[in-house]
């Protein structure tokens, strides 16, 4: 150990600097407890820490606590050729998105923001805040006599169904693009139960839905 220490001191003296690699080690020393540092002759224990292990620890920490991150989830089941039919004046149904195509390379999280199997939004942490874009195509037989209502579900006690909007058709019988932005936070109810987008049609005609896309961006990391 003395020889290793002498080698290290020699490198410091000569200012021999190298680019670190995962296979390199750094020397660490630590007290058994904070009180030990107050003693006249405190005892310290030395150890070696690999650069690779240190890097993995930092990366894991950043992924769990990074401020932001985003993901995209596309439904691949319902298309213009085979749309979902929303029966007018009927109870709301889940806006379908099987996440058959997704981009999660910028999550900055070990947890996905959406589950295509349960079709639920899955916040990472209590207190997180999100901005979500819901995009899809819709059409109906008579634009002036029909509209859509979209909202989050409320499976628990928090009235997340107030995160909602009424959508108006402006084109007669053609496909129309809808691009709606919503903001919400994750409380204990949301974390425990997840949440789904619900959609219903009001008026005199059914509505067809296709090409649903979700863009979810985490804008704040909860400190609870």
PDB file of C-alpha atoms in Angstrom:
ATOM      1  CA  UNK A   1       0.000   0.000   0.000  1.00  0.00           C
ATOM      2  CA  UNK A   2       2.891   2.355   0.849  1.00  0.00           C
ATOM      3  CA  UNK A   3       4.352   1.676  -2.596  1.00  0.00           C
ATOM      4  CA  UNK A   4       1.028   2.521  -4.243  1.00  0.00           C
ATOM      5  CA  UNK A   5       0.798   5.734  -2.228  1.00  0.00           C
ATOM      6  CA  UNK A   6       4.308   6.698  -3.237  1.00  0.00           C
ATOM      7  CA  UNK A   7       3.445   6.083  -6.885  1.00  0.00           C
ATOM      8  CA  UNK A   8       0.356   8.294  -6.568  1.00  0.00           C
ATOM      9  CA  UNK A   9       2.347  11.083  -4.911  1.00  0.00           C
ATOM     10  CA  UNK A  10       4.919  10.803  -7.677  1.00  0.00           C
ATOM     11  CA  UNK A  11       2.231  11.219 -10.332  1.00  0.00           C
ATOM     12  CA  UNK A  12       0.854  14.260  -8.522  1.00  0.00           C
ATOM     13  CA  UNK A  13       4.292  15.804  -8.281  1.00  0.00           C
ATOM     14  CA  UNK A  14       4.972  15.244 -11.968  1.00  0.00           C
ATOM     15  CA  UNK A  15       1.424  16.391 -12.859  1.00  0.00           C
ATOM     16  CA  UNK A  16       0.924  13.327 -14.992  1.00  0.00           C
ATOM     17  CA  UNK A  17      -2.721  13.563 -16.001  1.00  0.00           C
ATOM     18  CA  UNK A  18      -4.729  10.982 -17.938  1.00  0.00           C
ATOM     19  CA  UNK A  19      -8.294  10.647 -19.121  1.00  0.00           C
ATOM     20  CA  UNK A  20     -10.127   8.317 -16.697  1.00  0.00           C
ATOM     21  CA  UNK A  21     -11.692   5.052 -17.868  1.00  0.00           C
ATOM     22  CA  UNK A  22     -14.173   2.655 -16.283  1.00  0.00           C
ATOM     23  CA  UNK A  23     -11.271   0.372 -15.325  1.00  0.00           C
ATOM     24  CA  UNK A  24      -9.500   3.049 -13.267  1.00  0.00           C
ATOM     25  CA  UNK A  25      -9.780   3.359  -9.493  1.00  0.00           C
ATOM     26  CA  UNK A  26      -9.680   6.236  -7.057  1.00  0.00           C
ATOM     27  CA  UNK A  27      -8.609   6.052  -3.406  1.00  0.00           C
ATOM     28  CA  UNK A  28     -11.269   6.827  -0.823  1.00  0.00           C
ATOM     29  CA  UNK A  29     -11.112   7.278   2.953  1.00  0.00           C
ATOM     30  CA  UNK A  30     -14.036   7.521   5.356  1.00  0.00           C
ATOM     31  CA  UNK A  31     -14.843   7.745   9.061  1.00  0.00           C
ATOM     32  CA  UNK A  32     -16.993   5.071  10.687  1.00  0.00           C
ATOM     33  CA  UNK A  33     -19.301   7.807  12.010  1.00  0.00           C
ATOM     34  CA  UNK A  34     -19.451  11.637  12.127  1.00  0.00           C
ATOM     35  CA  UNK A  35     -18.269  11.722  15.757  1.00  0.00           C
ATOM     36  CA  UNK A  36     -14.978  10.077  14.813  1.00  0.00           C
ATOM     37  CA  UNK A  37     -13.940  13.214  12.926  1.00  0.00           C
ATOM     38  CA  UNK A  38     -14.059  15.223  16.189  1.00  0.00           C
ATOM     39  CA  UNK A  39     -11.460  13.072  17.943  1.00  0.00           C
ATOM     40  CA  UNK A  40      -7.813  14.245  18.231  1.00  0.00           C
ATOM     41  CA  UNK A  41      -6.590  11.218  16.293  1.00  0.00           C
ATOM     42  CA  UNK A  42      -9.525  10.018  14.200  1.00  0.00           C
ATOM     43  CA  UNK A  43      -9.415   6.640  12.517  1.00  0.00           C
ATOM     44  CA  UNK A  44     -10.172   6.384   8.822  1.00  0.00           C
ATOM     45  CA  UNK A  45     -10.688   3.359   6.617  1.00  0.00           C
ATOM     46  CA  UNK A  46      -9.333   3.438   3.088  1.00  0.00           C
ATOM     47  CA  UNK A  47     -10.849   1.730   0.062  1.00  0.00           C
ATOM     48  CA  UNK A  48     -10.712   1.675  -3.713  1.00  0.00           C
ATOM     49  CA  UNK A  49     -13.662   2.811  -5.813  1.00  0.00           C
ATOM     50  CA  UNK A  50     -13.861   2.029  -9.516  1.00  0.00           C
ATOM     51  CA  UNK A  51     -14.654   4.849 -11.910  1.00  0.00           C
ATOM     52  CA  UNK A  52     -17.116   2.534 -13.672  1.00  0.00           C
ATOM     53  CA  UNK A  53     -19.114   1.880 -10.489  1.00  0.00           C
ATOM     54  CA  UNK A  54     -19.089   5.571  -9.621  1.00  0.00           C
ATOM     55  CA  UNK A  55     -20.392   6.472 -13.069  1.00  0.00           C
ATOM     56  CA  UNK A  56     -23.229   3.939 -12.839  1.00  0.00           C
ATOM     57  CA  UNK A  57     -24.243   5.325  -9.458  1.00  0.00           C
ATOM     58  CA  UNK A  58     -24.427   8.876 -10.818  1.00  0.00           C
ATOM     59  CA  UNK A  59     -26.346   7.796 -13.924  1.00  0.00           C
ATOM     60  CA  UNK A  60     -28.915   5.907 -11.841  1.00  0.00           C
ATOM     61  CA  UNK A  61     -29.332   8.950  -9.626  1.00  0.00           C
ATOM     62  CA  UNK A  62     -29.824  11.273 -12.589  1.00  0.00           C
ATOM     63  CA  UNK A  63     -32.423   8.957 -14.139  1.00  0.00           C
ATOM     64  CA  UNK A  64     -34.448   8.893 -10.923  1.00  0.00           C
ATOM     65  CA  UNK A  65     -34.276  12.569 -10.055  1.00  0.00           C
ATOM     66  CA  UNK A  66     -33.797  14.444 -13.321  1.00  0.00           C
ATOM     67  CA  UNK A  67     -36.165  17.369 -13.698  1.00  0.00           C
ATOM     68  CA  UNK A  68     -37.563  16.663 -17.129  1.00  0.00           C
ATOM     69  CA  UNK A  69     -38.063  13.996 -19.724  1.00  0.00           C
ATOM     70  CA  UNK A  70     -40.476  13.125 -22.512  1.00  0.00           C
ATOM     71  CA  UNK A  71     -41.946  10.185 -24.387  1.00  0.00           C
ATOM     72  CA  UNK A  72     -44.264   9.527 -27.315  1.00  0.00           C
ATOM     73  CA  UNK A  73     -46.805   6.707 -27.651  1.00  0.00           C
ATOM     74  CA  UNK A  74     -48.702   5.940 -30.889  1.00  0.00           C
ATOM     75  CA  UNK A  75     -51.724   3.715 -31.315  1.00  0.00           C
ATOM     76  CA  UNK A  76     -51.293   1.287 -34.211  1.00  0.00           C
ATOM     77  CA  UNK A  77     -54.695  -0.437 -34.053  1.00  0.00           C
ATOM     78  CA  UNK A  78     -57.184   2.192 -35.220  1.00  0.00           C
ATOM     79  CA  UNK A  79     -56.353   3.944 -38.503  1.00  0.00           C
ATOM     80  CA  UNK A  80     -58.254   5.915 -41.139  1.00  0.00           C
ATOM     81  CA  UNK A  81     -58.834   2.635 -42.967  1.00  0.00           C
ATOM     82  CA  UNK A  82     -60.157   0.952 -39.804  1.00  0.00           C
ATOM     83  CA  UNK A  83     -61.236   3.629 -37.290  1.00  0.00           C
ATOM     84  CA  UNK A  84     -62.868   3.291 -33.892  1.00  0.00           C
ATOM     85  CA  UNK A  85     -66.571   4.162 -33.921  1.00  0.00           C
ATOM     86  CA  UNK A  86     -67.768   6.291 -30.998  1.00  0.00           C
ATOM     87  CA  UNK A  87     -71.517   5.838 -30.543  1.00  0.00           C
ATOM     88  CA  UNK A  88     -73.255   9.189 -30.085  1.00  0.00           C
ATOM     89  CA  UNK A  89     -74.897   9.990 -26.737  1.00  0.00           C
ATOM     90  CA  UNK A  90     -73.462   6.812 -25.204  1.00  0.00           C
ATOM     91  CA  UNK A  91     -71.242   6.475 -22.094  1.00  0.00           C
ATOM     92  CA  UNK A  92     -67.628   7.536 -22.538  1.00  0.00           C
ATOM     93  CA  UNK A  93     -65.096   4.929 -23.659  1.00  0.00           C
ATOM     94  CA  UNK A  94     -61.322   4.760 -23.292  1.00  0.00           C
ATOM     95  CA  UNK A  95     -59.486   6.694 -25.993  1.00  0.00           C
ATOM     96  CA  UNK A  96     -57.492   3.787 -27.448  1.00  0.00           C
ATOM     97  CA  UNK A  97     -53.702   3.821 -27.580  1.00  0.00           C
ATOM     98  CA  UNK A  98     -51.883   0.484 -27.551  1.00  0.00           C
ATOM     99  CA  UNK A  99     -48.441   2.157 -27.722  1.00  0.00           C
ATOM    100  CA  UNK A 100     -47.631  -0.065 -30.683  1.00  0.00           C
ATOM    101  CA  UNK A 101     -44.991   2.507 -31.568  1.00  0.00           C
ATOM    102  CA  UNK A 102     -43.202   4.465 -28.870  1.00  0.00           C
ATOM    103  CA  UNK A 103     -40.186   6.679 -28.241  1.00  0.00           C
ATOM    104  CA  UNK A 104     -38.764   6.472 -24.726  1.00  0.00           C
ATOM    105  CA  UNK A 105     -35.126   7.382 -25.299  1.00  0.00           C
ATOM    106  CA  UNK A 106     -35.517  10.729 -23.496  1.00  0.00           C
ATOM    107  CA  UNK A 107     -37.463   9.601 -20.424  1.00  0.00           C
ATOM    108  CA  UNK A 108     -34.689  10.394 -17.903  1.00  0.00           C
ATOM    109  CA  UNK A 109     -36.529   7.852 -15.785  1.00  0.00           C
ATOM    110  CA  UNK A 110     -36.510   4.136 -15.070  1.00  0.00           C
ATOM    111  CA  UNK A 111     -40.319   4.178 -15.314  1.00  0.00           C
ATOM    112  CA  UNK A 112     -42.416   4.594 -18.482  1.00  0.00           C
ATOM    113  CA  UNK A 113     -44.941   7.435 -18.567  1.00  0.00           C
ATOM    114  CA  UNK A 114     -47.654   5.269 -20.165  1.00  0.00           C
ATOM    115  CA  UNK A 115     -48.708   1.608 -20.212  1.00  0.00           C
ATOM    116  CA  UNK A 116     -50.104   0.477 -23.560  1.00  0.00           C
ATOM    117  CA  UNK A 117     -51.612  -2.695 -22.071  1.00  0.00           C
ATOM    118  CA  UNK A 118     -53.689  -0.984 -19.366  1.00  0.00           C
ATOM    119  CA  UNK A 119     -53.904   2.241 -21.430  1.00  0.00           C
ATOM    120  CA  UNK A 120     -53.068   4.212 -18.293  1.00  0.00           C
ATOM    121  CA  UNK A 121     -50.785   7.179 -17.715  1.00  0.00           C
ATOM    122  CA  UNK A 122     -48.167   6.118 -15.162  1.00  0.00           C
ATOM    123  CA  UNK A 123     -46.497   9.022 -13.311  1.00  0.00           C
ATOM    124  CA  UNK A 124     -43.045   8.361 -11.891  1.00  0.00           C
ATOM    125  CA  UNK A 125     -43.240  10.043  -8.516  1.00  0.00           C
ATOM    126  CA  UNK A 126     -45.665  11.688  -6.121  1.00  0.00           C
ATOM    127  CA  UNK A 127     -45.795  15.399  -6.841  1.00  0.00           C
ATOM    128  CA  UNK A 128     -44.571  15.170 -10.434  1.00  0.00           C
ATOM    129  CA  UNK A 129     -46.125  17.604 -12.932  1.00  0.00           C
ATOM    130  CA  UNK A 130     -46.771  16.792 -16.590  1.00  0.00           C
ATOM    131  CA  UNK A 131     -47.769  18.414 -19.845  1.00  0.00           C
ATOM    132  CA  UNK A 132     -49.533  16.006 -22.192  1.00  0.00           C
ATOM    133  CA  UNK A 133     -50.549  16.407 -25.814  1.00  0.00           C
ATOM    134  CA  UNK A 134     -53.414  14.232 -27.058  1.00  0.00           C
ATOM    135  CA  UNK A 135     -53.521  14.071 -30.848  1.00  0.00           C
ATOM    136  CA  UNK A 136     -55.892  12.125 -33.087  1.00  0.00           C
ATOM    137  CA  UNK A 137     -58.047  12.302 -36.207  1.00  0.00           C
ATOM    138  CA  UNK A 138     -61.819  12.396 -36.120  1.00  0.00           C
ATOM    139  CA  UNK A 139     -64.755  12.721 -38.493  1.00  0.00           C
ATOM    140  CA  UNK A 140     -68.534  12.633 -38.386  1.00  0.00           C
ATOM    141  CA  UNK A 141     -71.448  12.768 -40.798  1.00  0.00           C
ATOM    142  CA  UNK A 142     -72.556  16.265 -39.747  1.00  0.00           C
ATOM    143  CA  UNK A 143     -70.003  18.630 -38.208  1.00  0.00           C
ATOM    144  CA  UNK A 144     -72.538  21.203 -37.029  1.00  0.00           C
ATOM    145  CA  UNK A 145     -74.596  18.681 -35.057  1.00  0.00           C
ATOM    146  CA  UNK A 146     -71.880  16.686 -33.261  1.00  0.00           C
ATOM    147  CA  UNK A 147     -69.009  17.236 -30.838  1.00  0.00           C
ATOM    148  CA  UNK A 148     -66.577  15.256 -28.721  1.00  0.00           C
ATOM    149  CA  UNK A 149     -65.881  15.362 -24.996  1.00  0.00           C
ATOM    150  CA  UNK A 150     -62.491  14.208 -23.726  1.00  0.00           C
ATOM    151  CA  UNK A 151     -61.365  13.947 -20.095  1.00  0.00           C
ATOM    152  CA  UNK A 152     -59.175  12.028 -17.706  1.00  0.00           C
ATOM    153  CA  UNK A 153     -60.902   9.311 -15.714  1.00  0.00           C
ATOM    154  CA  UNK A 154     -61.311   9.479 -11.950  1.00  0.00           C
ATOM    155  CA  UNK A 155     -60.726   6.010 -10.547  1.00  0.00           C
ATOM    156  CA  UNK A 156     -59.991   7.346  -7.056  1.00  0.00           C
ATOM    157  CA  UNK A 157     -61.148  10.313  -5.001  1.00  0.00           C
ATOM    158  CA  UNK A 158     -59.430  13.140  -6.904  1.00  0.00           C
ATOM    159  CA  UNK A 159     -61.716  14.659  -9.585  1.00  0.00           C
ATOM    160  CA  UNK A 160     -59.266  14.305 -12.460  1.00  0.00           C
ATOM    161  CA  UNK A 161     -62.247  14.212 -14.820  1.00  0.00           C
ATOM    162  CA  UNK A 162     -62.171  18.011 -14.633  1.00  0.00           C
ATOM    163  CA  UNK A 163     -59.060  17.837 -16.812  1.00  0.00           C
ATOM    164  CA  UNK A 164     -61.301  17.908 -19.869  1.00  0.00           C
ATOM    165  CA  UNK A 165     -62.336  19.689 -23.043  1.00  0.00           C
ATOM    166  CA  UNK A 166     -65.207  19.780 -25.518  1.00  0.00           C
ATOM    167  CA  UNK A 167     -64.003  19.470 -29.113  1.00  0.00           C
ATOM    168  CA  UNK A 168     -65.876  20.994 -32.033  1.00  0.00           C
ATOM    169  CA  UNK A 169     -65.854  19.763 -35.633  1.00  0.00           C
ATOM    170  CA  UNK A 170     -65.277  22.364 -38.352  1.00  0.00           C
ATOM    171  CA  UNK A 171     -65.115  20.157 -41.441  1.00  0.00           C
ATOM    172  CA  UNK A 172     -68.165  18.505 -42.912  1.00  0.00           C
ATOM    173  CA  UNK A 173     -67.440  14.824 -43.462  1.00  0.00           C
ATOM    174  CA  UNK A 174     -63.662  14.886 -43.809  1.00  0.00           C
ATOM    175  CA  UNK A 175     -60.992  13.723 -41.389  1.00  0.00           C
ATOM    176  CA  UNK A 176     -60.079  16.486 -38.958  1.00  0.00           C
ATOM    177  CA  UNK A 177     -56.905  16.771 -36.865  1.00  0.00           C
ATOM    178  CA  UNK A 178     -57.240  17.377 -33.137  1.00  0.00           C
ATOM    179  CA  UNK A 179     -54.201  18.471 -31.116  1.00  0.00           C
ATOM    180  CA  UNK A 180     -54.998  19.234 -27.486  1.00  0.00           C
ATOM    181  CA  UNK A 181     -52.635  20.136 -24.625  1.00  0.00           C
ATOM    182  CA  UNK A 182     -53.341  19.365 -20.967  1.00  0.00           C
ATOM    183  CA  UNK A 183     -51.462  19.894 -17.710  1.00  0.00           C
ATOM    184  CA  UNK A 184     -51.805  17.859 -14.513  1.00  0.00           C
ATOM    185  CA  UNK A 185     -49.909  16.712 -11.442  1.00  0.00           C
ATOM    186  CA  UNK A 186     -49.648  13.310  -9.792  1.00  0.00           C
ATOM    187  CA  UNK A 187     -51.116  12.906  -6.318  1.00  0.00           C
ATOM    188  CA  UNK A 188     -51.336   9.664  -4.310  1.00  0.00           C
ATOM    189  CA  UNK A 189     -54.554   8.709  -6.129  1.00  0.00           C
ATOM    190  CA  UNK A 190     -52.903   9.072  -9.547  1.00  0.00           C
ATOM    191  CA  UNK A 191     -49.813   7.104  -8.459  1.00  0.00           C
ATOM    192  CA  UNK A 192     -51.912   4.269  -7.019  1.00  0.00           C
ATOM    193  CA  UNK A 193     -54.494   3.957  -9.805  1.00  0.00           C
ATOM    194  CA  UNK A 194     -53.044   5.509 -12.944  1.00  0.00           C
ATOM    195  CA  UNK A 195     -55.397   7.386 -15.246  1.00  0.00           C
ATOM    196  CA  UNK A 196     -56.970   6.954 -18.666  1.00  0.00           C
ATOM    197  CA  UNK A 197     -58.295   9.317 -21.296  1.00  0.00           C
ATOM    198  CA  UNK A 198     -62.027   8.917 -21.840  1.00  0.00           C
ATOM    199  CA  UNK A 199     -63.946  10.123 -24.892  1.00  0.00           C
ATOM    200  CA  UNK A 200     -67.619  10.432 -25.806  1.00  0.00           C
ATOM    201  CA  UNK A 201     -69.661  11.811 -28.698  1.00  0.00           C
ATOM    202  CA  UNK A 202     -72.678  14.074 -28.349  1.00  0.00           C
ATOM    203  CA  UNK A 203     -75.148  14.966 -31.080  1.00  0.00           C
ATOM    204  CA  UNK A 204     -77.060  13.171 -33.806  1.00  0.00           C
ATOM    205  CA  UNK A 205     -74.320  11.020 -35.355  1.00  0.00           C
ATOM    206  CA  UNK A 206     -71.545   8.636 -34.404  1.00  0.00           C
ATOM    207  CA  UNK A 207     -67.925   9.800 -34.587  1.00  0.00           C
ATOM    208  CA  UNK A 208     -64.940   7.913 -36.006  1.00  0.00           C
ATOM    209  CA  UNK A 209     -61.511   8.148 -34.319  1.00  0.00           C
ATOM    210  CA  UNK A 210     -58.086   7.183 -35.734  1.00  0.00           C
ATOM    211  CA  UNK A 211     -54.315   7.642 -35.344  1.00  0.00           C
ATOM    212  CA  UNK A 212     -54.165   8.472 -31.633  1.00  0.00           C
ATOM    213  CA  UNK A 213     -50.808   9.828 -30.406  1.00  0.00           C
ATOM    214  CA  UNK A 214     -49.782  10.748 -26.852  1.00  0.00           C
ATOM    215  CA  UNK A 215     -46.853  13.037 -26.111  1.00  0.00           C
ATOM    216  CA  UNK A 216     -46.047  13.173 -22.390  1.00  0.00           C
ATOM    217  CA  UNK A 217     -43.491  15.556 -20.912  1.00  0.00           C
ATOM    218  CA  UNK A 218     -42.500  15.616 -17.256  1.00  0.00           C
ATOM    219  CA  UNK A 219     -41.991  19.292 -16.399  1.00  0.00           C
ATOM    220  CA  UNK A 220     -41.362  19.026 -12.650  1.00  0.00           C
ATOM    221  CA  UNK A 221     -40.039  16.328 -10.330  1.00  0.00           C
ATOM    222  CA  UNK A 222     -41.903  16.059  -7.046  1.00  0.00           C
ATOM    223  CA  UNK A 223     -40.011  16.654  -3.810  1.00  0.00           C
ATOM    224  CA  UNK A 224     -42.491  14.844  -1.592  1.00  0.00           C
TER     225      UNK A 224
END
